[in-house]
Short mmCIF file of N, CA and C in Angstrom, two decimals:
data_model
loop_
_atom_site.label_atom_id
_atom_site.label_comp_id
_atom_site.label_asym_id
_atom_site.label_seq_id
_atom_site.Cartn_x
_atom_site.Cartn_y
_atom_site.Cartn_z
N MET F 1 -3.94 33.65 -9.59
CA MET F 1 -4.25 32.71 -8.48
C MET F 1 -4.39 33.70 -7.19
N ASN F 2 -5.66 33.42 -6.53
CA ASN F 2 -5.96 34.23 -5.41
C ASN F 2 -5.10 33.86 -4.22
N ILE F 3 -5.17 34.71 -3.13
CA ILE F 3 -4.23 34.54 -1.98
C ILE F 3 -4.54 33.15 -1.19
N TRP F 4 -5.91 32.79 -1.19
CA TRP F 4 -6.20 31.60 -0.43
C TRP F 4 -5.58 30.35 -1.20
N ARG F 5 -5.62 30.29 -2.48
CA ARG F 5 -5.05 29.19 -3.15
C ARG F 5 -3.55 29.06 -2.98
N LYS F 6 -3.05 30.26 -2.93
CA LYS F 6 -1.42 30.33 -2.78
C LYS F 6 -1.17 29.78 -1.34
N MET F 7 -1.94 30.26 -0.43
CA MET F 7 -1.73 29.86 1.00
C MET F 7 -1.84 28.29 1.12
N ILE F 8 -2.87 27.75 0.50
CA ILE F 8 -3.23 26.35 0.58
C ILE F 8 -2.24 25.54 -0.07
N LEU F 9 -1.69 25.90 -1.25
CA LEU F 9 -0.65 25.28 -2.00
C LEU F 9 0.69 25.30 -1.16
N THR F 10 1.02 26.37 -0.65
CA THR F 10 2.19 26.56 0.23
C THR F 10 2.17 25.61 1.39
N PHE F 11 1.00 25.66 2.16
CA PHE F 11 0.83 24.76 3.26
C PHE F 11 0.93 23.35 2.93
N SER F 12 0.37 22.97 1.87
CA SER F 12 0.43 21.52 1.25
C SER F 12 1.86 21.11 1.05
N LEU F 13 2.59 21.93 0.40
CA LEU F 13 3.94 21.62 -0.02
C LEU F 13 4.77 21.53 1.29
N LEU F 14 4.57 22.33 2.25
CA LEU F 14 5.27 22.32 3.58
C LEU F 14 4.99 21.07 4.24
N LEU F 15 3.60 20.77 4.30
CA LEU F 15 3.35 19.58 4.92
C LEU F 15 3.93 18.21 4.39
N ILE F 16 3.97 18.31 3.01
CA ILE F 16 4.66 17.21 2.35
C ILE F 16 6.10 17.05 2.71
N LEU F 17 6.74 18.21 2.83
CA LEU F 17 8.17 18.18 3.09
C LEU F 17 8.41 17.74 4.52
N LEU F 18 7.60 18.17 5.49
CA LEU F 18 7.74 17.86 6.94
C LEU F 18 7.52 16.35 7.18
N THR F 19 6.62 15.80 6.35
CA THR F 19 6.16 14.40 6.74
C THR F 19 7.03 13.44 5.90
N GLY F 20 7.88 13.91 5.06
CA GLY F 20 8.67 13.18 4.20
C GLY F 20 8.05 12.18 3.17
N CYS F 21 6.84 12.69 2.84
CA CYS F 21 5.97 11.86 1.89
C CYS F 21 5.61 10.43 2.17
N SER F 22 5.64 10.19 3.45
CA SER F 22 5.37 8.74 3.96
C SER F 22 3.91 8.33 3.54
N THR F 23 3.80 7.11 3.16
CA THR F 23 2.51 6.46 2.89
C THR F 23 2.10 5.80 4.16
N ASP F 24 0.82 5.50 4.25
CA ASP F 24 0.38 4.76 5.44
C ASP F 24 1.17 3.46 5.63
N GLY F 25 1.48 2.74 4.43
CA GLY F 25 2.16 1.54 4.51
C GLY F 25 3.51 1.70 5.06
N GLU F 26 4.24 2.78 4.70
CA GLU F 26 5.51 3.06 5.29
C GLU F 26 5.47 3.39 6.75
N LYS F 27 4.41 4.13 7.17
CA LYS F 27 4.23 4.34 8.62
C LYS F 27 4.02 3.08 9.43
N LEU F 28 3.27 2.13 8.90
CA LEU F 28 3.05 0.86 9.55
C LEU F 28 4.32 0.06 9.55
N ALA F 29 5.06 0.04 8.35
CA ALA F 29 6.20 -0.83 8.23
C ALA F 29 7.30 -0.26 9.12
N ASP F 30 7.36 1.01 9.44
CA ASP F 30 8.38 1.60 10.29
C ASP F 30 8.29 1.16 11.69
N LYS F 31 7.08 0.63 12.13
CA LYS F 31 6.74 0.11 13.40
C LYS F 31 7.12 -1.43 13.57
N MET F 32 7.63 -2.02 12.53
CA MET F 32 7.86 -3.43 12.48
C MET F 32 9.27 -3.71 12.37
N ASP F 33 9.84 -4.84 12.79
CA ASP F 33 11.18 -5.18 12.61
C ASP F 33 11.29 -6.12 11.47
N LEU F 34 11.75 -5.44 10.35
CA LEU F 34 11.86 -6.18 9.03
C LEU F 34 13.24 -6.67 8.79
N GLU F 35 14.14 -6.38 9.65
CA GLU F 35 15.59 -6.88 9.40
C GLU F 35 15.60 -8.32 9.15
N GLY F 36 16.29 -8.78 8.13
CA GLY F 36 16.52 -10.20 7.77
C GLY F 36 15.28 -10.93 7.27
N GLN F 37 14.19 -10.11 7.10
CA GLN F 37 12.92 -10.86 6.39
C GLN F 37 12.91 -10.60 4.95
N SER F 38 12.53 -11.55 4.24
CA SER F 38 12.47 -11.29 2.76
C SER F 38 10.97 -11.08 2.36
N PHE F 39 10.06 -11.35 3.32
CA PHE F 39 8.58 -11.08 3.12
C PHE F 39 7.87 -10.79 4.47
N CYS F 40 7.05 -9.78 4.41
CA CYS F 40 6.23 -9.58 5.63
C CYS F 40 4.91 -9.01 5.12
N HIS F 41 3.72 -9.54 5.65
CA HIS F 41 2.39 -8.90 5.32
C HIS F 41 2.31 -7.88 6.31
N VAL F 42 2.48 -6.63 6.03
CA VAL F 42 2.41 -5.48 6.93
C VAL F 42 1.04 -5.17 7.36
N LYS F 43 0.16 -5.29 6.49
CA LYS F 43 -1.27 -5.02 6.80
C LYS F 43 -2.12 -5.71 5.74
N GLU F 44 -3.19 -6.54 6.14
CA GLU F 44 -4.00 -7.17 5.43
C GLU F 44 -5.18 -6.25 5.05
N GLY F 45 -5.63 -6.34 3.69
CA GLY F 45 -6.79 -5.66 3.20
C GLY F 45 -7.86 -6.65 3.18
N HIS F 46 -9.11 -6.13 3.51
CA HIS F 46 -10.32 -7.04 3.31
C HIS F 46 -11.47 -6.30 2.78
N TYR F 47 -12.26 -7.06 2.00
CA TYR F 47 -13.48 -6.59 1.29
C TYR F 47 -14.56 -6.38 2.34
N CYS F 48 -15.29 -5.37 2.28
CA CYS F 48 -16.35 -5.15 3.19
C CYS F 48 -17.66 -4.64 2.60
N GLY F 49 -17.69 -4.63 1.25
CA GLY F 49 -18.90 -4.25 0.60
C GLY F 49 -18.82 -2.74 0.14
N GLU F 50 -19.66 -2.34 -0.86
CA GLU F 50 -19.64 -1.01 -1.36
C GLU F 50 -20.10 -0.04 -0.34
N GLY F 51 -19.28 1.10 -0.07
CA GLY F 51 -19.68 2.13 0.91
C GLY F 51 -19.77 1.69 2.34
N MET F 52 -19.27 0.50 2.61
CA MET F 52 -19.46 0.10 4.03
C MET F 52 -18.04 0.03 4.67
N CYS F 53 -16.97 0.26 4.03
CA CYS F 53 -15.61 0.16 4.52
C CYS F 53 -15.25 1.41 5.40
N GLU F 54 -14.54 1.00 6.45
CA GLU F 54 -13.79 2.10 7.07
C GLU F 54 -12.68 2.45 6.32
N GLU F 55 -12.08 3.74 6.61
CA GLU F 55 -10.98 4.22 5.80
C GLU F 55 -9.89 3.21 5.58
N ASN F 56 -9.41 2.96 4.49
CA ASN F 56 -8.22 2.03 4.23
C ASN F 56 -8.47 0.59 4.67
N HIS F 57 -9.72 0.20 4.91
CA HIS F 57 -9.95 -1.16 5.28
C HIS F 57 -9.62 -2.18 4.13
N GLY F 58 -9.73 -1.81 2.82
CA GLY F 58 -9.62 -2.73 1.77
C GLY F 58 -8.10 -2.54 1.26
N THR F 59 -7.24 -1.76 1.83
CA THR F 59 -5.96 -1.63 1.41
C THR F 59 -5.01 -2.46 2.27
N GLY F 60 -4.09 -3.09 1.53
CA GLY F 60 -3.15 -3.91 2.24
C GLY F 60 -1.72 -3.70 1.78
N TYR F 61 -0.68 -4.01 2.60
CA TYR F 61 0.74 -3.71 2.26
C TYR F 61 1.53 -4.89 2.51
N LEU F 62 2.38 -5.16 1.55
CA LEU F 62 3.42 -6.22 1.69
C LEU F 62 4.86 -5.63 1.54
N TYR F 63 5.73 -6.20 2.46
CA TYR F 63 7.21 -5.90 2.33
C TYR F 63 7.85 -7.13 1.67
N PHE F 64 8.70 -7.01 0.71
CA PHE F 64 9.43 -7.95 0.24
C PHE F 64 10.85 -7.40 -0.37
N THR F 65 11.80 -8.40 -0.40
CA THR F 65 13.09 -7.97 -1.01
C THR F 65 13.27 -8.47 -2.29
N ASP F 66 14.50 -8.28 -2.88
CA ASP F 66 14.78 -8.79 -4.23
C ASP F 66 14.77 -10.24 -4.45
N GLU F 67 14.64 -11.00 -3.33
CA GLU F 67 14.50 -12.41 -3.41
C GLU F 67 13.09 -12.84 -4.11
N LEU F 68 12.14 -11.89 -4.13
CA LEU F 68 10.93 -12.20 -4.65
C LEU F 68 10.50 -11.09 -5.64
N THR F 69 9.67 -11.71 -6.60
CA THR F 69 8.93 -10.53 -7.45
C THR F 69 7.71 -10.14 -6.83
N GLN F 70 6.99 -9.17 -7.46
CA GLN F 70 5.78 -8.70 -6.83
C GLN F 70 4.78 -9.84 -6.90
N GLU F 71 4.77 -10.60 -7.92
CA GLU F 71 3.78 -11.63 -8.11
C GLU F 71 4.06 -12.70 -7.07
N GLU F 72 5.29 -13.04 -6.77
CA GLU F 72 5.64 -14.03 -5.71
C GLU F 72 5.33 -13.51 -4.39
N ALA F 73 5.40 -12.27 -4.13
CA ALA F 73 4.94 -11.60 -2.84
C ALA F 73 3.48 -11.74 -2.66
N MET F 74 2.80 -11.43 -3.74
CA MET F 74 1.21 -11.65 -3.77
C MET F 74 0.97 -13.10 -3.36
N GLU F 75 1.61 -14.01 -4.01
CA GLU F 75 1.52 -15.48 -3.75
C GLU F 75 1.70 -15.81 -2.16
N GLN F 76 2.81 -15.30 -1.71
CA GLN F 76 3.11 -15.41 -0.35
C GLN F 76 1.92 -15.04 0.61
N ALA F 77 1.25 -13.94 0.13
CA ALA F 77 0.21 -13.36 0.98
C ALA F 77 -1.06 -14.05 0.64
N GLY F 78 -1.14 -15.11 -0.14
CA GLY F 78 -2.36 -15.92 -0.37
C GLY F 78 -3.05 -15.71 -1.61
N PHE F 79 -2.56 -14.73 -2.44
CA PHE F 79 -3.18 -14.44 -3.72
C PHE F 79 -2.68 -15.18 -4.88
N GLN F 80 -3.40 -15.57 -5.79
CA GLN F 80 -3.03 -16.15 -7.10
C GLN F 80 -3.28 -15.29 -8.21
N LYS F 81 -2.45 -15.13 -9.17
CA LYS F 81 -2.56 -14.32 -10.37
C LYS F 81 -3.74 -14.83 -11.17
N THR F 82 -4.68 -13.96 -11.61
CA THR F 82 -5.71 -14.21 -12.60
C THR F 82 -5.38 -13.56 -13.78
N GLU F 83 -6.27 -13.45 -14.87
CA GLU F 83 -6.09 -12.87 -16.11
C GLU F 83 -5.97 -11.31 -15.88
N THR F 84 -6.74 -10.67 -14.96
CA THR F 84 -6.77 -9.30 -14.84
C THR F 84 -6.36 -8.79 -13.43
N ASP F 85 -6.27 -9.56 -12.38
CA ASP F 85 -5.95 -9.17 -11.13
C ASP F 85 -5.47 -10.47 -10.31
N TYR F 86 -5.67 -10.40 -8.97
CA TYR F 86 -5.21 -11.47 -8.03
C TYR F 86 -6.49 -11.87 -7.31
N SER F 87 -6.42 -13.12 -6.83
CA SER F 87 -7.56 -13.72 -6.00
C SER F 87 -6.97 -14.60 -4.91
N ASN F 88 -7.62 -14.51 -3.81
CA ASN F 88 -7.29 -15.50 -2.65
C ASN F 88 -8.34 -16.38 -2.44
N GLY F 89 -9.33 -16.49 -3.38
CA GLY F 89 -10.47 -17.40 -3.19
C GLY F 89 -11.82 -16.52 -3.12
N PRO F 90 -12.05 -15.95 -1.99
CA PRO F 90 -13.24 -15.15 -1.85
C PRO F 90 -12.99 -13.68 -2.29
N GLU F 91 -11.89 -13.14 -2.32
CA GLU F 91 -11.59 -11.79 -2.58
C GLU F 91 -10.64 -11.58 -3.76
N TYR F 92 -10.81 -10.44 -4.44
CA TYR F 92 -10.07 -10.10 -5.63
C TYR F 92 -9.20 -8.71 -5.26
N ALA F 93 -8.06 -8.77 -5.75
CA ALA F 93 -7.19 -7.54 -5.44
C ALA F 93 -6.42 -7.10 -6.60
N GLU F 94 -6.10 -5.82 -6.57
CA GLU F 94 -5.19 -5.24 -7.66
C GLU F 94 -3.99 -4.52 -7.02
N ILE F 95 -2.93 -4.63 -7.56
CA ILE F 95 -1.73 -3.88 -7.09
C ILE F 95 -1.87 -2.42 -7.48
N VAL F 96 -1.71 -1.61 -6.48
CA VAL F 96 -1.87 -0.22 -6.62
C VAL F 96 -0.55 0.43 -7.02
N GLU F 97 0.59 0.05 -6.11
CA GLU F 97 1.82 0.65 -6.32
C GLU F 97 2.82 -0.24 -5.70
N VAL F 98 4.10 -0.08 -6.17
CA VAL F 98 5.22 -0.73 -5.57
C VAL F 98 6.22 0.28 -5.45
N ARG F 99 6.75 0.52 -4.18
CA ARG F 99 7.70 1.60 -4.00
C ARG F 99 8.92 0.90 -3.27
N THR F 100 10.09 1.54 -3.57
CA THR F 100 11.22 1.10 -2.81
C THR F 100 11.20 1.51 -1.31
N TYR F 101 11.66 0.57 -0.37
CA TYR F 101 11.39 0.79 1.06
C TYR F 101 12.63 0.11 1.66
N GLU F 102 13.42 0.80 2.31
CA GLU F 102 14.50 0.21 3.14
C GLU F 102 15.39 -0.72 2.19
N ASP F 103 15.62 -1.96 2.46
CA ASP F 103 16.32 -2.95 1.63
C ASP F 103 15.47 -3.64 0.69
N GLY F 104 14.27 -3.27 0.56
CA GLY F 104 13.39 -3.88 -0.51
C GLY F 104 12.25 -3.08 -1.05
N TYR F 105 11.09 -3.66 -1.04
CA TYR F 105 9.97 -2.89 -1.65
C TYR F 105 8.77 -2.97 -0.72
N LEU F 106 7.94 -2.04 -0.87
CA LEU F 106 6.62 -1.98 -0.20
C LEU F 106 5.61 -1.95 -1.25
N LEU F 107 4.78 -2.98 -1.29
CA LEU F 107 3.74 -3.07 -2.27
C LEU F 107 2.32 -2.89 -1.61
N GLU F 108 1.59 -1.95 -2.29
CA GLU F 108 0.28 -1.53 -1.79
C GLU F 108 -0.81 -2.19 -2.74
N TYR F 109 -1.75 -2.96 -2.17
CA TYR F 109 -2.79 -3.68 -2.98
C TYR F 109 -4.09 -3.14 -2.38
N ARG F 110 -5.21 -3.24 -3.26
CA ARG F 110 -6.46 -2.88 -2.83
C ARG F 110 -7.39 -4.07 -3.20
N ILE F 111 -8.24 -4.44 -2.26
CA ILE F 111 -9.23 -5.39 -2.44
C ILE F 111 -10.29 -4.76 -3.28
N THR F 112 -10.61 -5.36 -4.40
CA THR F 112 -11.65 -4.70 -5.34
C THR F 112 -12.99 -5.46 -5.44
N GLY F 113 -13.06 -6.56 -4.77
CA GLY F 113 -14.33 -7.28 -4.87
C GLY F 113 -14.32 -8.54 -4.15
N SER F 114 -15.48 -9.21 -4.06
CA SER F 114 -15.67 -10.43 -3.53
C SER F 114 -16.59 -11.29 -4.42
N GLY F 115 -16.32 -12.61 -4.47
CA GLY F 115 -17.05 -13.37 -5.39
C GLY F 115 -17.14 -14.72 -5.01
#
């Protein structure tokens, strides 16, 4: 491994340790008062066409507690389960990741299309 790759790897690991591995969703949720809430739409994702999106425009985040399942949280956000993904009528979404966050979970979803 050359010296530049070692330096980049070291810098990347240091950056991860310093930032605490926070996701964009966690950074947004940190700015909200979620105490006592069982559900919160932290950020809505929207479809804007292929190659036309601003960064993270199609990504949304939901906060929910043990009172809800991830499917129920998506329903609270206006999405209904389909055979392969979720739909709110004009848009389709998929769940990217669900992570523990404070007293609940932070669900990341991505708008995958419009129809």
